């Protein structure tokens, strides 16, 4: 997360539950970069994930399918 709420978080979906840890994990499937405002819009359904990705508000490094799985889980 970039901006005022800047930080690095490890997020995993396991057994249908979301787990969030406040550290970087180097053996990850994907890395998502987004600012705090847009993250809240995404989670609250006020920002379409595809639009966020295509306009550069959400950047994905790695497995795009894994990133989209996380985004679908958050909706």
XYZ file of C-alpha atoms in Angstrom:
75
model
C 0.000 0.000 0.000
C 1.400 3.382 -1.001
C 0.642 6.837 0.402
C -0.390 7.744 3.958
C -1.282 4.117 4.740
C 1.983 2.884 3.240
C 3.126 -0.577 4.176
C 3.923 -4.054 2.953
C 1.561 -6.867 3.810
C 1.514 -10.578 3.066
C -2.001 -11.738 2.185
C -2.996 -15.370 1.760
C -6.310 -17.056 1.051
C -6.325 -20.423 2.792
C -9.319 -22.682 3.440
C -11.666 -19.882 2.357
C -10.246 -17.400 4.875
C -8.152 -14.299 4.315
C -4.937 -14.066 6.349
C -3.023 -10.764 6.485
C 0.439 -10.407 8.002
C 2.479 -7.169 8.276
C 5.581 -8.346 6.415
C 6.928 -9.011 2.929
C 6.999 -12.594 1.682
C 9.515 -13.203 -1.094
C 8.090 -16.521 -2.336
C 4.813 -14.940 -3.433
C 2.583 -15.554 -6.437
C 1.979 -11.876 -7.117
C 2.703 -8.438 -5.739
C -0.015 -5.797 -5.849
C 0.759 -2.100 -5.561
C -2.076 0.329 -4.806
C -2.522 3.446 -2.685
C -4.649 3.361 0.458
C -7.510 5.418 -0.990
C -7.875 3.180 -4.041
C -7.562 0.038 -1.913
C -10.528 1.147 0.188
C -12.505 1.976 -2.970
C -11.657 -1.473 -4.354
C -12.694 -3.274 -1.163
C -15.919 -1.247 -0.889
C -16.877 -1.946 -4.511
C -16.434 1.668 -5.626
C -13.491 0.900 -7.926
C -13.646 -1.811 -10.568
C -10.500 -3.995 -10.347
C -10.129 -4.296 -14.121
C -10.458 -0.529 -14.535
C -7.981 0.017 -11.692
C -5.508 -2.302 -13.403
C -5.916 -0.838 -16.896
C -5.620 2.758 -15.642
C -2.531 2.020 -13.542
C -4.195 2.560 -10.154
C -3.479 -1.095 -9.377
C -0.181 -2.598 -10.471
C 0.449 -6.339 -10.503
C 3.879 -7.942 -10.552
C 3.702 -11.707 -11.040
C 0.726 -14.018 -11.492
C -2.200 -11.833 -12.602
C -4.659 -14.707 -12.049
C -3.576 -15.035 -8.402
C -3.983 -11.278 -7.974
C -7.490 -11.362 -9.444
C -8.411 -14.263 -7.131
C -7.517 -12.064 -4.165
C -9.471 -9.124 -5.564
C -12.541 -11.312 -6.160
C -12.250 -12.549 -2.573
C -12.221 -8.974 -1.268
C -15.407 -8.032 -3.132
